[in-house]
Coordinates of C-alpha atoms in Angstrom, one line a residue:
M1 CA -17.2 39.9 12.1
Q2 CA -18.4 39.4 8.5
L3 CA -20.1 36.2 6.8
D4 CA -19.5 35.6 3.3
I5 CA -21.7 32.7 1.8
W6 CA -19.5 31.2 -1.0
G7 CA -22.1 28.3 -1.2
G8 CA -24.3 26.2 0.8
A9 CA -26.9 28.8 2.3
G10 CA -30.3 28.8 0.6
E11 CA -29.1 25.3 -1.7
H12 CA -28.2 22.0 -1.2
G13 CA -24.5 21.5 -1.9
R14 CA -21.4 23.4 -2.3
S15 CA -21.3 24.1 1.5
S16 CA -18.6 27.3 1.7
Y17 CA -18.5 30.0 4.2
Y18 CA -16.3 32.5 4.4
L19 CA -15.7 34.4 7.9
L20 CA -13.4 37.6 8.6
H21 CA -13.2 39.2 12.3
N22 CA -10.6 41.8 12.7
D23 CA -7.5 40.5 10.6
C24 CA -8.8 36.8 11.1
R25 CA -9.7 34.8 8.0
V26 CA -11.2 31.3 8.0
L27 CA -13.0 29.2 5.5
L28 CA -15.4 26.6 6.7
D29 CA -15.9 23.6 4.2
C30 CA -15.2 23.8 0.4
G31 CA -17.2 21.7 -1.7
V32 CA -19.1 21.4 -4.8
K33 CA -22.8 21.2 -6.0
K34 CA -23.7 18.4 -8.3
T35 CA -25.8 19.9 -11.0
G36 CA -24.9 19.8 -14.7
S37 CA -21.2 19.8 -15.2
G38 CA -21.0 20.9 -11.1
E39 CA -21.4 24.3 -9.7
Y40 CA -18.6 25.6 -7.3
P41 CA -18.1 28.1 -4.7
L42 CA -18.1 31.7 -5.5
I43 CA -14.4 31.8 -4.1
D44 CA -12.7 35.4 -3.6
P45 CA -9.1 34.0 -5.1
A46 CA -7.7 37.1 -3.4
Q47 CA -9.2 36.4 0.0
A48 CA -8.3 32.5 -0.6
A49 CA -4.7 33.4 -0.4
R50 CA -5.1 35.3 2.7
L51 CA -6.8 32.8 4.6
D52 CA -5.4 32.1 8.1
A53 CA -7.2 28.7 8.3
V54 CA -9.4 26.5 6.5
F55 CA -11.5 23.6 8.7
L56 CA -13.2 20.8 6.7
S57 CA -16.4 19.2 8.5
H58 CA -16.7 15.8 6.7
A59 CA -15.6 14.1 3.2
H60 CA -18.6 14.0 1.2
E61 CA -18.2 16.0 -2.2
D62 CA -20.6 18.8 -1.5
H63 CA -18.2 20.0 1.5
S64 CA -14.7 18.8 0.3
V65 CA -14.2 18.5 -3.1
A66 CA -13.2 22.2 -4.1
L67 CA -10.7 22.3 -1.5
P68 CA -7.9 22.2 -4.8
L69 CA -9.3 25.3 -6.0
L70 CA -7.8 27.1 -2.6
I71 CA -4.3 25.7 -3.4
K72 CA -5.1 26.9 -7.0
H73 CA -5.5 30.3 -5.9
G74 CA -2.6 30.7 -3.6
Y75 CA -3.7 29.0 0.1
R76 CA -0.7 27.2 1.5
G77 CA -1.8 26.3 4.9
P78 CA -3.4 23.2 6.3
V79 CA -6.8 22.2 6.1
W80 CA -7.9 21.4 9.9
T81 CA -10.4 18.0 9.7
T82 CA -10.0 14.4 10.8
R83 CA -8.2 11.5 9.9
A84 CA -10.8 9.6 8.8
T85 CA -12.1 12.4 6.7
A86 CA -8.5 13.0 5.3
Q87 CA -8.8 9.0 4.8
Q88 CA -12.0 8.9 2.6
I89 CA -11.3 12.3 0.5
G90 CA -9.2 10.5 -2.1
A91 CA -12.2 8.4 -3.2
Y92 CA -14.4 11.7 -3.6
F93 CA -11.8 13.2 -5.5
S94 CA -11.9 10.2 -7.8
S95 CA -15.6 9.8 -7.9
W96 CA -16.1 13.5 -8.9
S97 CA -13.4 13.5 -11.1
G98 CA -15.2 10.9 -13.1
Y99 CA -18.7 11.9 -12.9
V100 CA -17.2 15.6 -14.6
K101 CA -15.8 13.5 -17.2
G102 CA -18.9 11.7 -18.0
Q103 CA -20.5 15.4 -18.0
G104 CA -18.0 16.1 -20.8
A105 CA -16.4 18.8 -18.9
E106 CA -13.3 19.5 -17.0
L107 CA -12.2 20.1 -13.3
P108 CA -11.2 23.6 -12.8
Y109 CA -8.1 22.4 -10.7
E110 CA -5.5 19.8 -11.6
E111 CA -4.1 17.1 -9.7
E112 CA -1.2 19.1 -8.5
H113 CA -3.6 20.7 -6.6
I114 CA -5.1 17.9 -5.1
A115 CA -1.5 16.4 -4.3
A116 CA -0.7 19.9 -2.5
L117 CA -3.3 19.6 0.0
Q118 CA -1.8 19.3 3.4
F119 CA -4.3 18.2 6.6
A120 CA -3.8 18.7 10.4
Y121 CA -5.7 16.8 12.4
L122 CA -8.1 17.6 15.2
E123 CA -7.9 14.7 17.4
D124 CA -4.0 14.5 17.2
A125 CA -4.1 18.3 18.7
G126 CA -6.9 17.8 21.3
P127 CA -9.6 15.7 22.2
P128 CA -13.6 16.5 21.9
G129 CA -14.6 19.6 23.9
T130 CA -11.2 21.2 24.2
W131 CA -9.5 24.2 22.6
I132 CA -7.1 24.1 19.6
D133 CA -4.7 26.7 18.4
A134 CA -5.5 26.6 14.6
A135 CA -3.8 29.9 13.8
P136 CA -2.7 33.5 15.5
S137 CA -6.1 34.3 17.1
V138 CA -8.0 31.5 16.0
R139 CA -9.1 28.7 18.5
V140 CA -11.4 25.7 17.4
C141 CA -13.3 23.3 19.6
W142 CA -14.8 20.4 17.8
G143 CA -17.0 17.4 18.2
R144 CA -18.7 14.4 16.8
S145 CA -21.7 15.3 14.6
G146 CA -23.1 11.8 13.7
H147 CA -23.5 12.3 9.8
L148 CA -20.5 10.0 8.8
L149 CA -17.2 8.5 10.3
G150 CA -15.2 11.3 11.0
S151 CA -17.6 14.3 10.8
V152 CA -17.4 17.0 13.2
W153 CA -19.4 20.4 14.3
L154 CA -16.7 23.3 15.4
L155 CA -16.7 25.9 17.6
L156 CA -14.6 28.9 16.7
E157 CA -13.2 31.5 18.2
L158 CA -11.9 34.5 16.0
D159 CA -10.0 37.0 17.9
G160 CA -12.3 36.4 21.2
E161 CA -15.5 36.1 19.1
R162 CA -17.4 32.7 18.7
V163 CA -18.9 31.1 15.8
F164 CA -20.8 27.7 16.1
F165 CA -20.7 25.4 12.7
S166 CA -22.5 22.3 13.2
G167 CA -21.4 20.6 9.6
D168 CA -23.8 17.9 8.7
Y169 CA -25.5 16.8 11.9
T170 CA -27.6 14.2 13.2
S171 CA -28.0 12.6 16.7
E172 CA -29.8 9.7 15.3
S173 CA -27.5 7.3 13.5
L174 CA -28.0 4.0 14.2
L175 CA -24.2 3.4 14.6
L176 CA -22.3 6.8 14.9
A177 CA -22.2 8.9 18.1
A178 CA -22.6 12.6 18.2
D179 CA -21.7 15.1 21.0
G180 CA -24.3 17.3 22.3
P181 CA -23.8 20.9 24.0
E182 CA -21.9 19.4 26.8
R183 CA -19.1 19.2 24.8
L184 CA -18.6 23.0 24.8
P185 CA -15.9 24.2 27.0
E186 CA -17.1 26.5 29.8
E187 CA -14.9 29.5 31.1
H188 CA -15.6 30.4 34.7
G189 CA -18.5 27.7 34.8
V190 CA -20.4 29.8 32.3
Q191 CA -20.7 29.2 28.8
P192 CA -19.7 32.4 26.8
P193 CA -22.1 33.8 24.3
I194 CA -22.0 32.7 20.6
Q195 CA -22.2 35.4 18.2
L196 CA -23.1 33.8 14.9
S197 CA -24.6 30.0 14.2
L198 CA -24.3 28.1 10.8
I199 CA -26.9 25.4 11.4
D200 CA -27.7 22.3 9.3
A201 CA -31.6 22.7 8.4
A202 CA -31.4 20.3 5.4
Y203 CA -35.1 18.4 6.1
G204 CA -36.7 22.4 6.7
L205 CA -39.9 21.8 8.4
D206 CA -39.5 17.9 8.9
E207 CA -40.3 17.1 12.5
E208 CA -40.4 13.3 12.0
A209 CA -37.7 10.9 14.2
Q210 CA -35.6 8.3 12.5
A211 CA -37.8 5.6 14.2
V212 CA -40.8 6.7 12.3
K213 CA -38.8 7.0 9.2
L214 CA -37.4 3.2 9.6
D215 CA -40.8 2.2 10.4
R216 CA -41.8 3.3 6.9
L217 CA -39.0 1.9 5.3
A218 CA -39.5 -1.4 6.6
E219 CA -43.0 -1.2 5.5
R220 CA -42.3 -0.6 1.9
I221 CA -39.6 -3.3 1.7
S222 CA -41.8 -5.8 3.2
L223 CA -44.4 -4.7 0.7
T224 CA -41.9 -5.5 -2.2
L225 CA -40.3 -8.7 -0.6
T226 CA -43.6 -10.0 0.2
G227 CA -44.9 -9.8 -3.4
G228 CA -41.6 -11.3 -4.6
G229 CA -40.0 -8.4 -5.8
S230 CA -36.4 -7.3 -5.2
V231 CA -35.6 -4.0 -3.4
L232 CA -32.6 -1.6 -4.7
L233 CA -30.9 0.6 -2.1
P234 CA -28.4 3.2 -3.9
V235 CA -26.7 4.4 -1.0
P236 CA -23.5 6.9 -0.7
T237 CA -19.9 4.9 0.0
F238 CA -19.4 6.3 3.0
G239 CA -22.5 7.5 5.5
R240 CA -26.2 6.1 5.4
G241 CA -25.2 3.0 3.3
Q242 CA -23.5 1.6 6.4
D243 CA -26.4 2.6 9.0
L244 CA -29.0 0.8 6.2
L245 CA -26.7 -2.5 5.8
V246 CA -26.7 -3.2 9.3
W247 CA -30.3 -2.1 9.9
A248 CA -31.4 -4.2 6.5
S249 CA -29.3 -7.4 7.9
E250 CA -31.2 -6.8 11.3
Q251 CA -34.7 -6.2 9.7
F252 CA -35.0 -8.7 7.3
P253 CA -32.5 -11.9 8.6
D254 CA -33.7 -14.2 6.2
T255 CA -33.4 -12.1 3.3
A256 CA -30.8 -12.3 0.7
L257 CA -28.4 -9.1 1.0
N258 CA -26.3 -7.9 -1.7
A259 CA -23.8 -5.1 -1.1
E260 CA -21.1 -3.8 -3.4
R261 CA -17.6 -4.5 -1.6
E262 CA -16.9 -0.5 -1.0
V263 CA -20.0 0.0 0.9
V264 CA -19.0 -3.3 3.0
D265 CA -15.5 -2.1 3.3
A266 CA -16.6 0.8 4.7
L267 CA -18.9 -0.8 7.3
A268 CA -15.8 -2.8 8.3
Q269 CA -13.5 -0.1 8.7
M270 CA -15.8 1.5 11.2
L271 CA -14.6 -1.3 13.5
D272 CA -11.2 0.4 13.6
A273 CA -12.8 3.5 15.0
P274 CA -14.4 2.6 18.1
E275 CA -14.5 6.3 19.2
W276 CA -16.7 7.5 16.8
L277 CA -19.4 4.6 17.2
W278 CA -22.3 4.5 19.7
D279 CA -22.1 1.6 22.7
G280 CA -23.1 -1.6 21.0
A281 CA -22.6 -0.2 17.5
R282 CA -19.3 -2.1 17.0
E283 CA -21.1 -5.6 18.0
R284 CA -23.8 -4.9 15.4
I285 CA -21.3 -4.3 12.8
L286 CA -19.5 -7.4 13.5
R287 CA -22.7 -9.4 13.4
C288 CA -23.6 -7.8 10.1
L289 CA -20.4 -8.7 8.4
V290 CA -20.6 -12.5 9.0
H291 CA -24.5 -12.5 8.3
P292 CA -25.2 -16.1 6.5
H293 CA -27.1 -14.4 3.7
L294 CA -24.6 -11.3 2.8
T295 CA -23.3 -11.4 -0.4
V296 CA -20.2 -9.1 -1.3
I297 CA -20.4 -8.2 -4.8
D298 CA -17.3 -7.6 -6.8
N299 CA -17.6 -8.1 -10.3
E300 CA -20.1 -8.4 -13.1
D301 CA -20.5 -11.8 -13.0
Q302 CA -21.4 -11.7 -9.4
R303 CA -24.0 -8.6 -10.0
S304 CA -25.4 -10.8 -12.8
Q305 CA -25.6 -14.0 -10.6
A306 CA -27.2 -12.0 -7.6
F307 CA -30.4 -11.1 -9.8
A308 CA -31.2 -14.5 -10.3
P309 CA -35.0 -14.8 -11.4
D310 CA -36.1 -16.6 -8.5
R311 CA -34.2 -14.8 -5.7
A312 CA -36.0 -11.5 -4.2
G313 CA -33.4 -9.8 -2.2
L314 CA -32.3 -6.4 -1.3
Y315 CA -29.3 -4.7 -2.8
L316 CA -27.2 -1.7 -1.9
T317 CA -25.0 -0.2 -4.5
S318 CA -22.7 2.8 -4.0
D319 CA -23.9 6.0 -5.6
G320 CA -27.1 7.6 -3.9
M321 CA -28.1 9.4 -7.0
L322 CA -27.8 6.4 -9.1
Q323 CA -25.5 8.8 -11.6
S324 CA -22.8 6.2 -12.1
P325 CA -22.9 3.6 -14.9
R326 CA -22.7 0.6 -12.4
A327 CA -25.6 2.2 -10.2
Q328 CA -27.8 2.6 -13.5
A329 CA -26.5 -1.2 -14.4
Y330 CA -28.6 -2.5 -11.4
Y331 CA -31.6 -0.2 -12.2
R332 CA -31.6 -1.9 -15.8
R333 CA -31.1 -5.2 -14.1
L334 CA -34.2 -4.6 -11.6
T335 CA -36.3 -3.6 -14.6
A336 CA -35.2 -6.8 -16.3
S337 CA -36.4 -8.5 -13.6
G338 CA -39.9 -7.4 -14.1
H339 CA -40.7 -6.6 -10.4
G340 CA -39.2 -4.4 -7.6
C341 CA -38.6 -1.3 -6.0
V342 CA -35.9 1.3 -6.1
I343 CA -35.9 3.5 -2.5
L344 CA -34.2 6.8 -2.8
T345 CA -33.2 7.4 0.6
G346 CA -31.4 10.8 0.3
H347 CA -30.7 14.2 -1.5
L348 CA -31.3 14.1 -5.1
A349 CA -29.6 16.9 -7.2
E350 CA -31.7 18.7 -9.8
G351 CA -31.4 16.4 -12.9
S352 CA -29.8 13.3 -11.6
F353 CA -30.9 9.8 -12.7
G354 CA -32.5 9.1 -9.4
Q355 CA -34.4 12.6 -9.6
R356 CA -35.5 11.7 -13.1
L357 CA -36.6 8.4 -11.8
L358 CA -39.0 10.0 -9.4
M359 CA -40.2 13.2 -11.7
Q360 CA -40.6 11.7 -15.5
P361 CA -43.8 10.2 -16.4
P362 CA -44.1 6.0 -16.7
G363 CA -42.9 5.4 -20.4
D364 CA -40.5 8.0 -20.4
A365 CA -37.0 6.2 -21.6
D366 CA -35.5 7.2 -18.1
A367 CA -38.6 6.3 -16.1
P368 CA -39.7 3.1 -13.9
T369 CA -41.4 1.0 -16.4
G370 CA -43.5 -2.4 -15.6
S371 CA -43.8 -2.9 -12.4
I372 CA -40.7 -1.3 -11.1
E373 CA -41.3 1.5 -8.6
A374 CA -39.2 4.5 -7.5
V375 CA -39.9 6.2 -4.4
K376 CA -38.3 8.3 -2.1
L377 CA -38.2 7.6 1.7
R378 CA -35.7 9.9 3.5
Y379 CA -33.2 8.3 6.2
K380 CA -32.2 11.0 8.5
V381 CA -28.6 11.9 8.4
H382 CA -29.5 16.0 8.7
Q383 CA -31.7 18.2 10.8
G384 CA -35.4 19.0 10.5
A385 CA -37.3 21.6 12.4
G386 CA -37.0 19.8 16.3
D387 CA -33.2 19.5 15.7
V388 CA -32.9 22.9 14.9
R389 CA -34.8 24.0 17.5
R390 CA -32.9 21.7 20.3
M391 CA -29.9 23.2 18.5
L392 CA -30.9 26.8 18.6
R393 CA -31.7 26.5 22.4
A394 CA -28.2 24.8 23.0
F395 CA -25.9 27.2 20.7
G396 CA -28.0 30.2 19.7
G397 CA -28.7 33.4 21.5
G398 CA -26.8 35.6 18.6
V399 CA -27.4 35.4 14.6
T400 CA -28.4 32.1 13.3
V401 CA -28.1 30.9 9.7
P402 CA -30.0 27.6 9.0
V403 CA -28.3 26.4 5.7
H404 CA -28.1 23.2 3.8
T405 CA -31.5 23.6 1.7
G406 CA -33.3 25.8 -0.7
T407 CA -34.5 29.4 0.4
K408 CA -37.8 28.4 0.0
A409 CA -37.5 25.9 2.9
I410 CA -35.1 28.2 5.3
D411 CA -37.7 30.9 4.8
A412 CA -40.7 28.6 6.0
L413 CA -38.5 27.1 8.6
C414 CA -37.6 30.9 10.3
A415 CA -40.9 31.8 10.0
M416 CA -42.3 29.2 12.0
L417 CA -39.1 29.4 14.5
E418 CA -40.1 33.4 15.1
T419 CA -43.7 32.6 15.6
E420 CA -42.2 30.2 18.6
G421 CA -40.1 33.2 20.0
F422 CA -36.7 32.5 18.0
T423 CA -34.6 35.5 17.0
G424 CA -31.9 36.6 14.8
L425 CA -32.7 33.9 12.2
R426 CA -31.5 34.9 8.7
S427 CA -32.2 33.4 5.2
L428 CA -29.2 33.8 3.1
Q429 CA -28.0 32.7 -0.5
P430 CA -24.8 32.2 -2.3
G431 CA -23.3 35.7 -2.8
D432 CA -24.8 37.3 0.3
Q433 CA -22.5 38.8 2.7
L434 CA -23.6 39.3 6.4
C435 CA -22.1 42.0 8.6
L436 CA -22.4 42.1 12.1

């Protein structure tokens, strides 16, 4: 078994893992890293053309947006994923194109390469927890990963050897269900060994549960609202934005709640996919959509009206890093209002507008001014140390590569887990190759 890190280990972004076992060649994800004009996977063009199968865990750009490069380099097979992921991915291609052009750069592929992508749907081929023949000598079993509508973990069998890939995983989404190890298929009443595991460890040593993070978030929002200020919550179009919209409608039922149309539409779309939701989530979504204080924002006039001087409220805009002109316009409106808070709940790429708000000193042109604050309060959509520990007990046993964060954080996590008796942990970086 050979693993080549084309991206995603030792960094946050451009998830891309090449696997070779005997004559089986498989790729897990093919995303980008949102720094500068974009960083792309370290694809070997000759190997890309020879791939037997490509699997996509979910639609977020750091896992999906470099897929057209595979077509450019000669791959002609399908991308195995879910219907929900395939439906979302067009929005991420469009957003990434706009971002790259805004940086004065060009995409490394053409529209024809995007159009040539073909998808094969996991749920059409078999339900969670069952084996699917994806290619000669390649089988796959999948389960829900709780990170995004349609997001999955994957258990692969390559010519008899097993590899587990968690994708982006959380069991603590308020709305999205996640499947645990009980979904793994057994043979003769036992679980065959897994030779290699690639496990989401984006939060490093963080052990906090979602409930603790939400308590802290509620406290910070309440402080701002009580003082007459407004709160801006930048969120991705798909993902934690829907969780936070429902949570805010329940936590602050008497507060004006303003959300961009695409965030609300993505929430409504979840009603058509109840198989991806926890029990009771559909009812919570329905209540949110008819909430008396929810305003759906469609245009500039509505954005201006929503920021009335005497009307404190909560504002959810798409783009969790505040990179887009529209998201930054929300920040300027908040600044003009004179009092409020920007709460950043997810990953911030180096150099992004959101990251500069946190890092640059007051008085800088891009930094918070007056009584406007920018704070980072994480909403949990990945795994921390406790989650990794539980996953190792369920899926480990062979070699494990923690991924989706920087090398320093991975090294610290591996060192802690090794003191607890866990073995087989490897800290890798882009360009590394691991042979088992």
